[in-house]
Amino acid sequence: MADVAVMREIEATASRLGVDLSAIDLDSIRLPPDDDLGIQSDDDDVYQEENLEFDTGFGNIIVVDNLPVVPREKFEKLEGVIRKIYSQIGLIKEDGLWMPVDPQTEKTLGYCFIEYNTPQEAELAKEKTHGYKLDRAHIFSVNMFDDFDRFMKVPDEWAPPETSPYTPGENLQHWLTDSKARDQFVIRAGSDTEVLWNDARHLKPDPVYKRAFWTESFVQWSPMGTYLATIHRQGAAVWGGATTFNRLMRYAHPQVKLIDFSPGEKYLVTYSSHEPSNPRDANRVVINIFDVRTGKVMRDFKGSADDFAIGGAGGVAGVSWPIFRWGGGKDDKYFARLGKNMISVYETDTFSLVDKKSLKVESVMDFSWSPTDPILALFVPELGGGNQPARVSLVQIPSKEELRQKNLFSVSDCKMYWQSNGEYLAVKVDRYTKTKKSTYTGFELFRIKERDIPIEVLELENKNDKIIAFAWEPKGHRFAVIHGDHPRPDISFYSMKTAQNTGRVSKLTTLKGKQANALFWSPAGRFIILAGLKGLNGQLEFYNVDELETMATAEHFMATDIEWDPTGRYVATSVTSVHEMENGFNIWSFHGKLLYRILKDHFFQYLWRPRPPTLLSPEKEEEIAKNLKKYSKKYEAEDQDVSMLLSEQEREKRKALKDEWERWVNEWKKQHEEEKLERQKLRDGEASDEEEEYEAKEVEIEEVIDVKEEVVPLDHE
């Protein structure tokens, strides 16, 4: 059955490419040898090095040191204690526990060997029990058996490492100096990954770098656009530059599935999941945190998928991603993960827990960091059957001081939304009605930067309206909400400050009956796209929130993704391969004008290259905004030159079409002249071709077509 499915797929591909399979001798085709079919992976050398160093066949054995030294009569008791500890982690092989005995004293030597079924179980046992305190005098020291072979290779005498001569690398921010102030983006279609400039002035993309089989699953920009990460069998790699995209570093992590950069691009978190030897056990998870520049593993975390599945939803195999959430702005100083009845907060100076202990919070369900400050917002549901209310708390790190707390009653669910500058926190609270048969929604709005962090309650005019989407204006004080239960919901805009009252939330307007289910603010604020994705087939409305007016309405049929460029000048809408037709992307201006459209079969990804934060002060930005006309003269002249160039190109295109038409007409006239005598002959010698010189007469011509004789009998009465 599988062979039939594969053959059908081959036939479909051949049909799409216009290839006649009947004309091809399939038996004569010989594929390149090896599993990779001759396509060498970027990390093959890493893979070979790892195999040479570690593949000794003893990866499933651990050595446990610092055990009590006991005589033979206590041997069985000690073995039972050790077996009880280590059999909880994995299945120990038959005769897989061996404690050597000194033949002279007949006492144990203080260490033992334990053999598991798989190397993964052995590694987990090492991770869980290294440093285990059996009693005051005996703290386990656990190592992999394979490590001893590596330790023995260390030379007895130290030799200084060889120093390589310094070679200056490419300026990784050089792309920001583009004279046309363009932005880059990356796309994946088929087996190709391509980086391009968005040359909106010339209404087309400008190629930068293209490579086939660059990644094995997806690509991802770092948060400030310095690196492009790719995924491979043996780990991840980062690339950088403006045009060359050289590989800068590799991070060995076999079977890596997910990655996540820290906000300041200092660290890269990688994730993999491995099948257990016992089908009843959960998958084994490995998480590494690398230093991006050096490639060094700063900390690793290993355990079962159940250990990392608390809180959130999505990710892989039930694990919420990202497991570790970064906080404290661009300094990359803290990261945290949710655990059972606790939040574990780590600091990157030592990659250990802050104050060497987790933050204990009974039944904590979710948390999120302020985007700019080391402040945690955490949510705890109702406890004790409703006797203890739910609450949202703000906690300062590293002091773990509670800055503010709000108790919430009859809570069904809660979701937190931070404004990009960390000035406001909106908490969407779904509450039960008195009958407990339905819910209604309201918002708790925290003013983080104000004294004592005041909180406002916002309820919609119709409390029973379902909240479809919520989004803060980036760097601004406004937010938008899509609400309603019918196919055409309403969209309301609110402000946290107005000219009359800076301390109260106020509604700006409500747009009735819109075909929208998603909100996409411009990174610069002011403009927003009200989008109808999925079932609404790509409806787009470009809206100016300053003027409270619609700038344009459009449609990108079957659009799956919308992404603003980092400057807020352009918008990309795309249809990915989840749909079989119309794959590709459109580029729009911020006010809704379609600039150009590119179709790509098997289109997977479209990602703008992020820009780092501006180096200008808020005062300088304000000064530029006030004197924008003065600064824009240069660019207006350039735009006019481009416009003239495009007009000239358009004129040349029209002239070429006109010349082609005239050439065709002249050829027709020449042929007409050559056939003049033939036409005159057909007209019985009349020379003129002008119809006006002839008189049309209707002439009836009778012609005998057939003669048939038939004898008709006469009837006699």
XYZ file of C-alpha atoms in Angstrom, residues 393-661:
269
model
C 0.730 38.991 41.354
C 3.666 41.112 40.203
C 6.994 39.927 41.617
C 10.328 41.772 41.416
C 13.413 39.701 40.583
C 15.944 39.018 42.126
C 14.498 40.239 45.450
C 11.276 38.157 44.898
C 9.360 41.019 46.489
C 5.653 41.146 45.628
C 4.999 44.576 44.081
C 1.235 44.258 43.595
C -1.509 41.663 43.960
C -5.103 41.527 42.739
C -7.576 38.929 44.011
C -10.105 37.655 41.457
C -13.343 35.795 42.145
C -15.352 33.189 40.164
C -12.508 32.891 37.637
C -12.748 30.418 34.758
C -9.571 31.413 32.887
C -7.000 34.162 32.773
C -4.571 35.449 30.131
C -1.912 38.174 30.428
C -0.836 40.715 27.759
C 2.165 43.015 28.278
C 2.561 46.268 26.355
C 5.916 46.295 24.479
C 7.471 49.013 26.686
C 6.367 47.278 29.884
C 4.233 50.299 30.850
C 0.927 48.409 30.999
C -0.299 44.901 31.704
C -3.755 43.764 30.594
C -5.199 40.689 32.273
C -8.158 39.158 30.447
C -10.347 37.436 33.041
C -13.117 34.988 32.128
C -15.563 34.728 35.032
C -18.456 32.405 35.780
C -21.945 33.819 36.087
C -23.871 33.135 39.304
C -25.445 30.025 37.771
C -21.987 28.714 36.709
C -23.560 27.773 33.335
C -21.831 30.467 31.289
C -18.939 32.940 31.464
C -18.358 36.633 30.766
C -15.113 38.551 30.214
C -13.523 41.660 31.668
C -10.051 43.220 31.799
C -7.823 44.185 34.735
C -5.455 46.946 33.545
C -2.220 47.504 35.526
C -0.300 50.792 35.149
C 3.162 49.403 35.904
C 5.205 52.634 35.818
C 2.891 54.658 38.043
C 3.115 54.936 41.808
C 1.652 51.935 43.701
C 0.728 50.359 40.319
C -2.966 51.366 40.122
C -5.424 48.883 38.575
C -8.521 49.650 36.509
C -11.376 47.329 35.629
C -12.715 47.436 32.072
C -15.925 45.688 31.070
C -17.397 45.707 27.579
C -20.825 47.248 27.028
C -22.092 43.729 26.379
C -20.366 41.643 29.039
C -21.409 38.411 27.318
C -19.451 39.215 24.146
C -16.787 36.629 23.356
C -13.256 38.083 23.114
C -11.772 36.936 19.798
C -8.513 38.937 19.820
C -6.626 41.529 21.896
C -3.544 43.550 20.925
C -1.598 46.478 22.412
C -0.296 49.255 20.178
C 3.539 48.810 20.138
C 5.246 51.526 22.213
C 1.844 53.193 22.609
C -1.043 53.607 25.028
C -3.888 52.196 22.905
C -5.234 48.695 22.461
C -7.767 46.971 20.222
C -10.285 44.236 21.023
C -12.326 42.065 18.645
C -15.504 40.993 20.437
C -18.846 39.383 19.605
C -20.415 35.991 18.951
C -21.734 36.503 15.424
C -19.828 36.023 12.105
C -19.249 39.787 11.860
C -17.891 40.839 15.286
C -17.247 44.386 16.499
C -13.805 45.959 16.988
C -13.276 48.500 19.791
C -10.284 50.782 20.358
C -9.340 52.080 23.819
C -6.731 54.464 25.196
C -5.013 54.358 28.573
C -4.717 58.161 28.519
C -6.601 60.987 26.875
C -6.187 64.753 26.802
C -8.946 65.208 29.387
C -8.020 62.416 31.799
C -4.610 60.759 31.725
C -5.416 58.309 34.521
C -8.510 56.602 33.168
C -9.052 54.181 30.303
C -11.441 55.495 27.664
C -13.052 54.112 24.541
C -12.092 55.783 21.261
C -14.525 54.074 18.886
C -16.275 50.808 18.000
C -16.386 49.494 14.444
C -19.517 47.439 13.915
C -19.809 44.179 11.965
C -16.294 43.612 10.640
C -15.016 40.502 8.816
C -12.012 40.123 11.091
C -10.593 37.622 13.573
C -7.009 38.899 13.998
C -5.247 42.195 14.755
C -1.852 43.285 13.395
C -0.486 46.623 14.661
C 2.296 48.381 12.799
C 5.583 48.208 14.817
C 5.550 52.010 14.758
C 1.983 52.164 16.061
C -0.815 54.340 14.613
C -1.810 51.898 11.834
C -3.428 48.485 12.226
C -4.646 45.726 9.920
C -7.999 44.180 10.757
C -7.627 40.740 9.195
C -10.015 37.910 8.455
C -7.864 34.796 8.192
C -8.708 31.097 7.896
C -12.475 30.848 7.401
C -12.731 34.528 6.354
C -10.494 33.944 3.293
C -7.971 36.755 3.744
C -10.070 39.911 4.194
C -7.843 42.941 4.954
C -8.760 46.395 6.259
C -5.992 48.990 6.698
C -7.077 51.335 9.496
C -5.612 54.638 10.772
C -6.206 54.788 14.531
C -5.045 58.431 14.787
C -7.749 59.575 12.384
C -10.165 56.712 13.189
C -10.715 56.041 9.505
C -10.272 53.186 7.026
C -7.478 53.797 4.513
C -8.141 50.785 2.256
C -9.854 47.415 2.083
C -8.395 44.494 0.150
C -8.228 40.725 -0.009
C -5.467 38.151 -0.239
C -7.453 35.016 -0.891
C -6.630 32.148 1.501
C -3.918 34.189 3.292
C -2.446 32.278 6.244
C 0.104 34.772 7.628
C 0.522 38.542 7.974
C 3.740 40.252 9.057
C 4.764 43.917 9.166
C 8.317 44.842 8.250
C 10.306 46.141 11.274
C 9.934 49.796 10.205
C 6.155 49.710 9.732
C 6.397 50.829 6.082
C 5.383 47.579 4.389
C 3.279 44.504 5.091
C 3.694 40.962 3.771
C 0.721 38.626 3.462
C 1.378 35.034 2.459
C -0.316 31.764 1.577
C 1.763 28.824 2.783
C 1.646 25.187 1.732
C -1.247 24.398 4.086
C -3.213 25.349 0.960
C -2.400 23.628 -2.321
C -3.159 26.672 -4.505
C -2.043 30.317 -4.699
C 1.147 29.720 -2.683
C 3.331 32.825 -2.410
C 3.308 36.326 -0.917
C 2.064 39.875 -1.520
C 3.816 43.084 -0.450
C 1.589 46.036 0.508
C 2.271 49.620 1.529
C 1.230 50.623 5.055
C -1.906 52.300 3.656
C -3.073 49.223 1.755
C -1.725 49.583 -1.796
C -0.616 46.292 -3.386
C 2.971 46.828 -4.592
C 3.898 43.420 -6.006
C 2.983 39.750 -5.871
C 5.245 36.678 -6.036
C 3.904 33.141 -6.536
C 5.985 30.194 -5.235
C 5.027 26.506 -5.268
C 5.363 24.659 -1.944
C 5.797 27.910 -0.012
C 6.675 27.344 3.667
C 8.005 30.471 5.370
C 8.200 34.259 5.095
C 10.157 36.144 7.782
C 11.248 39.800 7.814
C 14.754 40.345 9.160
C 14.350 42.129 12.529
C 16.189 45.371 13.224
C 17.993 46.178 16.508
C 16.537 48.939 18.701
C 17.304 52.469 17.535
C 20.327 54.222 19.004
C 18.503 57.556 18.909
C 17.145 59.058 22.110
C 13.382 59.692 22.392
C 14.136 63.426 22.195
C 16.060 62.980 18.938
C 13.265 60.863 17.468
C 10.758 63.569 18.414
C 12.964 66.251 16.822
C 13.197 64.235 13.586
C 9.423 63.783 13.539
C 8.915 67.540 13.890
C 11.371 68.316 11.078
C 10.428 65.386 8.878
C 9.918 67.557 5.794
C 13.517 68.778 5.979
C 14.898 65.238 6.279
C 12.536 63.808 3.692
C 13.626 66.134 0.859
C 16.552 63.866 0.037
C 14.343 60.798 -0.123
C 11.630 62.627 -2.067
C 14.245 63.468 -4.705
C 15.341 59.830 -4.782
C 11.714 58.710 -5.042
C 11.204 61.132 -7.926
C 14.287 59.737 -9.687
C 12.986 56.200 -9.210
C 9.541 57.280 -10.391
C 11.075 58.843 -13.489
C 13.148 55.707 -14.060
C 10.047 53.538 -13.730
C 8.170 55.901 -16.064
C 11.041 55.719 -18.557
C 11.029 51.934 -18.322
C 7.265 51.966 -18.835
C 7.672 54.265 -21.865
C 10.360 51.989 -23.287
C 8.086 49.009 -22.746
C 5.219 50.764 -24.545
C 7.560 51.874 -27.365
C 8.761 48.288 -27.783
C 5.153 47.104 -28.025
C 4.361 49.860 -30.556
C 7.453 49.023 -32.639
C 6.465 45.371 -32.635
C 2.935 46.297 -33.773
